Amino acid sequence: MESAVDQDQQWLLNCLSATLDPSHDVRSFAEASLHQASLQPGFGSALSKFIKKHWQEGEDSFEPPAVSIDEKAVIRKFLLLSLDDSHRKICTAISVAVAAIASHDWPEDWPDLLPHLLKLIKDPTNMNGVQGALKCLSLLSSDLDDATVPQLVTVLFPCLHEIVSSPQIYDKYLRAKALSIVYSCISLLGAVSGVFKSQTSGMVKSILNPWINEFTAILKEPVPSEDPDDWSVRMEVIKCLNQLIQNFSSLIQGDLTVIMGPFWQTFVSSLGVYVRSSVEGVEDSYEEQRYDSDGAEMGLESFVIQMFEFLLAVVGNSKLVKVIMNHLKELVYYSIAFLQMTEQQAHTWAVNANEFVANEDDLTYSCRVSGNSCGEEGIIAIVEAAERRIAESQQEKGADSAVWWRMREAALFALSSVSEHLLEDEVSGGKVGKLIEQMVTEDIKTGVHEYPFLYARMFSSVGKFSSVISHEVRDNFLYAAIKAISSDVPVPVKVGACQALSQLLPDANEGTIMPHIVGLFSSLRGLLSQASDETLHMVLETMHAAVTAGCKASAAIEPIVSPVILNTWASHVSDPFVSSDVIEILEAIKNAPGCIHPLVSRILPFVGPIVNKPQEQPDGLVAGSLDLLTMLLKNAPIDVVKTIHGICFNAVIHISLKSEDHAELQNATECLAAFVAGGRQEILAWGGDSGSTMQCLLDVASRLLDPSLESSGSFFVGTYILQLILHLPSQMAQHIWDLAAALVRRMQSAQISELRSSLLLIFARLVHMSLPNVDQFINLLINVPAEGSENAFVYVMSEWTKQQGEIQGSYQIKVTTTALAFLLSTKHPELDKINVQGHLIDSASGITTRSKAKLAPDRWTVMPLPKKILALLADALIEIQEQVPGGDNEDSDWEEIEAVDTEKEVDFLYSTGAMPSGRARYDHLEAMAKAFDRDDGDEDNLFSVSADPINEINLSNYLIDFLVKFSQSNRDLFHWLLQIPHLNTELRTLGDGNSTVITTQARESKDEDSDYSLIHCSVTGTGSGTFLGRAWRPTPGIVAPAGWSNDNHPKRDSLVEFREYKNIGPGANPAGQAKFVKQMTDEEVRPFLSLGYIVASEWLLPPLQPRLV
């Protein structure tokens, strides 16, 4: 038997050796032999592949034969015994195999895995074993779940701490590996902390102190040069701190002041290392080998990025940012130095414009976020730090330093990265404008070839801050930029010049531009022929700005620009981004005075043959040509539409009816919509036979609404049919029943929610067309069948009420919202018979995996259709209110309910829905209207909606007027309907202890008219000891369920009015309630369930749809 085993082993060794043979035939035969052997039981020549394919039946990658139980046991045993191999790469391969098996077998079928790894880790005499165990655990820790990580943390963290805290025994590589495991475990605990808050917080709290001490000890030492292992240790420490801040900020808040001192030492000392190695290039930054043999990140840049990630986490936390506010100026000062261009970047970008443009935004987030998140202090800090750095660079310049420009460029880079925030602040913006103006006026005198990157940054900075720079300087730089793109200057300078022109041209003085406009276009043509990849978009953007600025010279520029732009389009027709840029330029030319007719004459001879012979064209050309036609048709004069119709209309119809290409179908649909919008009734007569033309249009609609057509092909059918209804209403009225039935069938088969939304818009428009007899629309749909539903009206309203919140676009929202109001106002008896989807019932626990989602899919409440419609109307009005400039800016993030100050308590009360008393001010409502109805410049490619009277509706005023009239004419019905928005609200608490409250009452006297009334709400969450109400002032008056805290003022118990009615759950246990709690009868509770109790008709805006608060 042993001889047989030896023969098998020798055969295997021979095969493996043969795979290295120089002969192709020998290698191929050996590889085939190994493959055949791997299919036999007991063989596994390629272990990782063997485990993936044969270990676990039921996996997607499984292939027979399956590994037997005995074979698995032998493999597991030998793998564990091999973890202490002295060769690091072999150790890594073994660890990968162990981790792959553990994902299937541990802990149930491999209970001795963790004890064996812990045994290896605890033995400092076997460093190879420590290394193998750590590598294995680092792989395992990245795949743990919420069930296994608590078991692992308890027994593993003490061992890891021993390694990290013993630099005299364990080298930096092993300490970094141990820290990477700590990071993975903390990350997973953070991922499940939202569900298991108290458990994870308790676990992290129990292990935190010794690790904080170790973190500070590591960070307090200065950063050494050319020591990537040290950088890796620090990087893992900072990653751990980052996770703690993001997920356990309340636990680390007290320790952050202790950590920041050592971190600051690491941050500042690393700058010198970074400058010497990366900026000056005199030391090795190890960036060429950014990963060690295990695949872990290393290198100075990776380390620096992690430091900035940590700072961003601190700055982004409203509680923790206070720790660094006193040192914000120094932080930004040092951050600017990190923004200096490195030697490698300067070398690469000097010859590669694509790289220069693509890397423009690297590392700018350090300054950008400090200015964005630290408010006024952050803005001031950036300006002052930039001033200091610019002054320092001036001194270096005076001392004839060769690199004086680097810090100057970095300071401009920092200011430009926060230009929007600086310009919002008039004082800072004006100060920066003067600073930049003074600097660029001086530096423009330096040599462009000696300092190309400084020139590039000056150009782009002047463009971004043009609004606070004098006209004289702006005009000088505009002229300099025009000259630069036509001159023999370095590539970065031309990039900066293009960036400046894109910013300066739209607001430039006409007299300044016009003398140079022809030369500018000639230069841009030259750049366009040389551009590629990243630079192409930039040149096209500059071209678009130039076309818009030079529109008065349109007759002269069209022959210059159009041919080269069309050639660019033809060369990049399959690139959607370039094509979009090109079409925007052509549209700007089309809209310029006197250009549309020559442009159409130039494009039609090229596009006409393409769409008339689509089967002969290369991929993408037909779809792109249809896009061009649509652009020409939009808002075109009727004679242009007729000209295009004569050449292309029949071809577009044919493509719509025959093409199987979804891009062609989509673009043809939009093109036909543009034909109908531009030609209107006249389009029926242009073809000679109006009936035949109308039938063609209907045939296209029929194909696009065919349920068997994939949703992607029908994507724009809603836009198309909308144009038919708007512009050919009498012809479409004859086919309304068939249209409704086809729309329902298409909706039922649609796989794309946006398609369903666009079809719902058609139904909404049909509601408007049926005015004043909206009942006719309802009766129509009642008589249309719908598979799976009682009738089409039931199906449509079910889908409509589900999709309404997802509908986008001002026009679309106006059409659908007002249509819902019309439907509600009919009081049609069919409305009351329909129940639709209410709100989501939150019943999940733990991490919602795919398997859990299958076993426990989402559950929804059910509510009557009229009540749902009213809730949707209320939602629309509330959304308008939230868009009012200067309104309350509440934090949207979840916050723990813990011991908070008075101001935060008031904010929380507002977030739970407490409304101030008093009447709504009409100037506030008008602001709401302006916020919603401002022109957003994008109507999702709808055509001529501005001509639709619905587009003129001021939605906020309309809804207020509708709700007031509806409530006055149907008072009882209105009050009944308004109950639902208050029902099923979930109040979710996330804290423990006496400080956790839902509401806080602040009444100084009994005469103050304020109360809380919570109706049909549920209180859920984590922790214990939550109170629904708390006395905050001497005379509270609370009406609410659950519990009461007198806030350590027993006297207030005698003043409170606290009642409940049929509450259920642990918080409603009479044995645990305050003695003064009253149980109300059916008659006593009735007044509190009416909106008349709070005089709602005088002040209350429609309430919110049920939502989580």
PDB file of C-alpha atoms in Angstrom, residues 4-123:
ATOM      1  CA  ALA A   4       1.281   2.465  -4.259  1.00  0.00           C
ATOM      2  CA  VAL A   5       1.093   5.744  -2.383  1.00  0.00           C
ATOM      3  CA  ASP A   6       4.705   6.471  -3.254  1.00  0.00           C
ATOM      4  CA  GLN A   7       4.003   5.737  -6.915  1.00  0.00           C
ATOM      5  CA  ASP A   8       1.028   8.122  -6.909  1.00  0.00           C
ATOM      6  CA  GLN A   9       3.093  10.820  -5.271  1.00  0.00           C
ATOM      7  CA  GLN A  10       5.931  10.323  -7.740  1.00  0.00           C
ATOM      8  CA  TRP A  11       3.498  10.467 -10.642  1.00  0.00           C
ATOM      9  CA  LEU A  12       2.066  13.712  -9.292  1.00  0.00           C
ATOM     10  CA  LEU A  13       5.540  15.221  -8.886  1.00  0.00           C
ATOM     11  CA  ASN A  14       6.436  14.212 -12.421  1.00  0.00           C
ATOM     12  CA  CYS A  15       3.281  15.831 -13.782  1.00  0.00           C
ATOM     13  CA  LEU A  16       3.921  19.027 -11.857  1.00  0.00           C
ATOM     14  CA  SER A  17       7.498  19.145 -13.149  1.00  0.00           C
ATOM     15  CA  ALA A  18       6.269  18.582 -16.683  1.00  0.00           C
ATOM     16  CA  THR A  19       4.031  21.640 -16.486  1.00  0.00           C
ATOM     17  CA  LEU A  20       7.267  23.657 -16.417  1.00  0.00           C
ATOM     18  CA  ASP A  21       8.749  21.958 -19.488  1.00  0.00           C
ATOM     19  CA  PRO A  22       9.697  24.311 -22.368  1.00  0.00           C
ATOM     20  CA  SER A  23       7.885  22.048 -24.820  1.00  0.00           C
ATOM     21  CA  HIS A  24       4.284  23.121 -25.404  1.00  0.00           C
ATOM     22  CA  ASP A  25       3.160  19.549 -26.093  1.00  0.00           C
ATOM     23  CA  VAL A  26       4.696  18.226 -22.856  1.00  0.00           C
ATOM     24  CA  ARG A  27       3.120  21.019 -20.815  1.00  0.00           C
ATOM     25  CA  SER A  28      -0.286  20.489 -22.395  1.00  0.00           C
ATOM     26  CA  PHE A  29      -0.178  16.725 -21.768  1.00  0.00           C
ATOM     27  CA  ALA A  30       0.827  17.247 -18.130  1.00  0.00           C
ATOM     28  CA  GLU A  31      -1.945  19.793 -17.535  1.00  0.00           C
ATOM     29  CA  ALA A  32      -4.524  17.478 -19.102  1.00  0.00           C
ATOM     30  CA  SER A  33      -3.306  14.590 -16.931  1.00  0.00           C
ATOM     31  CA  LEU A  34      -3.601  16.707 -13.785  1.00  0.00           C
ATOM     32  CA  HIS A  35      -7.093  17.767 -14.768  1.00  0.00           C
ATOM     33  CA  GLN A  36      -8.182  14.160 -15.271  1.00  0.00           C
ATOM     34  CA  ALA A  37      -6.647  13.187 -11.931  1.00  0.00           C
ATOM     35  CA  SER A  38      -8.491  15.989 -10.147  1.00  0.00           C
ATOM     36  CA  LEU A  39     -11.787  14.392 -11.198  1.00  0.00           C
ATOM     37  CA  GLN A  40     -10.973  11.159  -9.335  1.00  0.00           C
ATOM     38  CA  PRO A  41     -11.838  10.681  -5.642  1.00  0.00           C
ATOM     39  CA  GLY A  42      -8.851  11.307  -3.396  1.00  0.00           C
ATOM     40  CA  PHE A  43      -7.064  13.705  -5.770  1.00  0.00           C
ATOM     41  CA  GLY A  44      -6.813  17.475  -5.508  1.00  0.00           C
ATOM     42  CA  SER A  45      -3.858  18.754  -7.482  1.00  0.00           C
ATOM     43  CA  ALA A  46      -5.002  22.391  -7.460  1.00  0.00           C
ATOM     44  CA  LEU A  47      -6.323  22.802  -3.929  1.00  0.00           C
ATOM     45  CA  SER A  48      -8.075  26.175  -4.188  1.00  0.00           C
ATOM     46  CA  LYS A  49      -9.891  25.140  -7.356  1.00  0.00           C
ATOM     47  CA  PHE A  50     -10.572  21.717  -5.832  1.00  0.00           C
ATOM     48  CA  ILE A  51     -12.258  23.280  -2.784  1.00  0.00           C
ATOM     49  CA  LYS A  52     -14.284  25.671  -4.906  1.00  0.00           C
ATOM     50  CA  LYS A  53     -15.606  23.011  -7.278  1.00  0.00           C
ATOM     51  CA  HIS A  54     -15.907  19.851  -5.176  1.00  0.00           C
ATOM     52  CA  TRP A  55     -16.178  20.735  -1.488  1.00  0.00           C
ATOM     53  CA  GLN A  56     -19.785  21.780  -1.018  1.00  0.00           C
ATOM     54  CA  GLU A  57     -22.718  20.397  -2.945  1.00  0.00           C
ATOM     55  CA  GLY A  58     -25.382  22.943  -3.742  1.00  0.00           C
ATOM     56  CA  GLU A  59     -22.936  25.786  -4.445  1.00  0.00           C
ATOM     57  CA  ASP A  60     -23.140  27.467  -7.856  1.00  0.00           C
ATOM     58  CA  SER A  61     -19.560  26.457  -8.647  1.00  0.00           C
ATOM     59  CA  PHE A  62     -19.927  22.824  -7.545  1.00  0.00           C
ATOM     60  CA  GLU A  63     -18.922  20.037  -9.915  1.00  0.00           C
ATOM     61  CA  PRO A  64     -18.958  16.308  -9.138  1.00  0.00           C
ATOM     62  CA  PRO A  65     -17.411  14.331  -7.592  1.00  0.00           C
ATOM     63  CA  ALA A  66     -18.036  15.618  -4.079  1.00  0.00           C
ATOM     64  CA  VAL A  67     -15.306  15.312  -1.445  1.00  0.00           C
ATOM     65  CA  SER A  68     -16.103  12.553   1.033  1.00  0.00           C
ATOM     66  CA  ILE A  69     -16.368  13.238   4.771  1.00  0.00           C
ATOM     67  CA  ASP A  70     -13.193  11.245   5.453  1.00  0.00           C
ATOM     68  CA  GLU A  71     -11.258  13.116   2.779  1.00  0.00           C
ATOM     69  CA  LYS A  72     -12.440  16.446   4.203  1.00  0.00           C
ATOM     70  CA  ALA A  73     -11.196  15.489   7.655  1.00  0.00           C
ATOM     71  CA  VAL A  74      -7.758  14.522   6.317  1.00  0.00           C
ATOM     72  CA  ILE A  75      -7.437  17.731   4.275  1.00  0.00           C
ATOM     73  CA  ARG A  76      -8.475  19.919   7.223  1.00  0.00           C
ATOM     74  CA  LYS A  77      -5.991  18.160   9.501  1.00  0.00           C
ATOM     75  CA  PHE A  78      -3.009  18.526   7.164  1.00  0.00           C
ATOM     76  CA  LEU A  79      -3.842  22.142   6.358  1.00  0.00           C
ATOM     77  CA  LEU A  80      -3.769  23.106  10.031  1.00  0.00           C
ATOM     78  CA  LEU A  81      -0.478  21.298  10.521  1.00  0.00           C
ATOM     79  CA  SER A  82       0.994  23.228   7.563  1.00  0.00           C
ATOM     80  CA  LEU A  83       0.066  26.734   8.721  1.00  0.00           C
ATOM     81  CA  ASP A  84       3.506  27.307  10.236  1.00  0.00           C
ATOM     82  CA  ASP A  85       5.323  26.924   6.929  1.00  0.00           C
ATOM     83  CA  SER A  86       8.337  29.220   6.781  1.00  0.00           C
ATOM     84  CA  HIS A  87       7.648  30.403   3.218  1.00  0.00           C
ATOM     85  CA  ARG A  88       5.249  33.328   3.375  1.00  0.00           C
ATOM     86  CA  LYS A  89       3.639  32.717  -0.011  1.00  0.00           C
ATOM     87  CA  ILE A  90       3.014  29.057   0.790  1.00  0.00           C
ATOM     88  CA  CYS A  91       1.599  30.094   4.153  1.00  0.00           C
ATOM     89  CA  THR A  92      -0.708  32.528   2.381  1.00  0.00           C
ATOM     90  CA  ALA A  93      -1.924  29.821  -0.014  1.00  0.00           C
ATOM     91  CA  ILE A  94      -2.644  27.460   2.899  1.00  0.00           C
ATOM     92  CA  SER A  95      -4.494  30.220   4.759  1.00  0.00           C
ATOM     93  CA  VAL A  96      -6.656  30.897   1.720  1.00  0.00           C
ATOM     94  CA  ALA A  97      -7.572  27.220   1.557  1.00  0.00           C
ATOM     95  CA  VAL A  98      -8.377  27.119   5.296  1.00  0.00           C
ATOM     96  CA  ALA A  99     -10.582  30.187   4.986  1.00  0.00           C
ATOM     97  CA  ALA A 100     -12.387  28.722   1.960  1.00  0.00           C
ATOM     98  CA  ILE A 101     -13.145  25.489   3.835  1.00  0.00           C
ATOM     99  CA  ALA A 102     -14.102  27.362   7.014  1.00  0.00           C
ATOM    100  CA  SER A 103     -16.770  29.294   5.117  1.00  0.00           C
ATOM    101  CA  HIS A 104     -18.554  25.929   4.707  1.00  0.00           C
ATOM    102  CA  ASP A 105     -17.488  23.858   7.730  1.00  0.00           C
ATOM    103  CA  TRP A 106     -16.773  26.217  10.644  1.00  0.00           C
ATOM    104  CA  PRO A 107     -17.824  26.045  13.408  1.00  0.00           C
ATOM    105  CA  GLU A 108     -20.208  23.061  13.155  1.00  0.00           C
ATOM    106  CA  ASP A 109     -17.999  20.617  11.228  1.00  0.00           C
ATOM    107  CA  TRP A 110     -14.641  22.071  12.221  1.00  0.00           C
ATOM    108  CA  PRO A 111     -14.821  22.852  15.947  1.00  0.00           C
ATOM    109  CA  ASP A 112     -11.061  22.525  16.479  1.00  0.00           C
ATOM    110  CA  LEU A 113     -10.201  25.288  13.973  1.00  0.00           C
ATOM    111  CA  LEU A 114     -10.338  28.257  16.356  1.00  0.00           C
ATOM    112  CA  PRO A 115      -8.610  26.474  19.286  1.00  0.00           C
ATOM    113  CA  HIS A 116      -5.753  25.452  16.968  1.00  0.00           C
ATOM    114  CA  LEU A 117      -5.351  29.002  15.628  1.00  0.00           C
ATOM    115  CA  LEU A 118      -5.380  30.451  19.149  1.00  0.00           C
ATOM    116  CA  LYS A 119      -2.782  27.891  20.196  1.00  0.00           C
ATOM    117  CA  LEU A 120      -0.497  29.002  17.360  1.00  0.00           C
ATOM    118  CA  ILE A 121      -1.006  32.689  18.151  1.00  0.00           C
ATOM    119  CA  LYS A 122      -0.132  32.209  21.833  1.00  0.00           C
ATOM    120  CA  ASP A 123       3.194  30.496  21.096  1.00  0.00           C
TER     121      ASP A 123
END
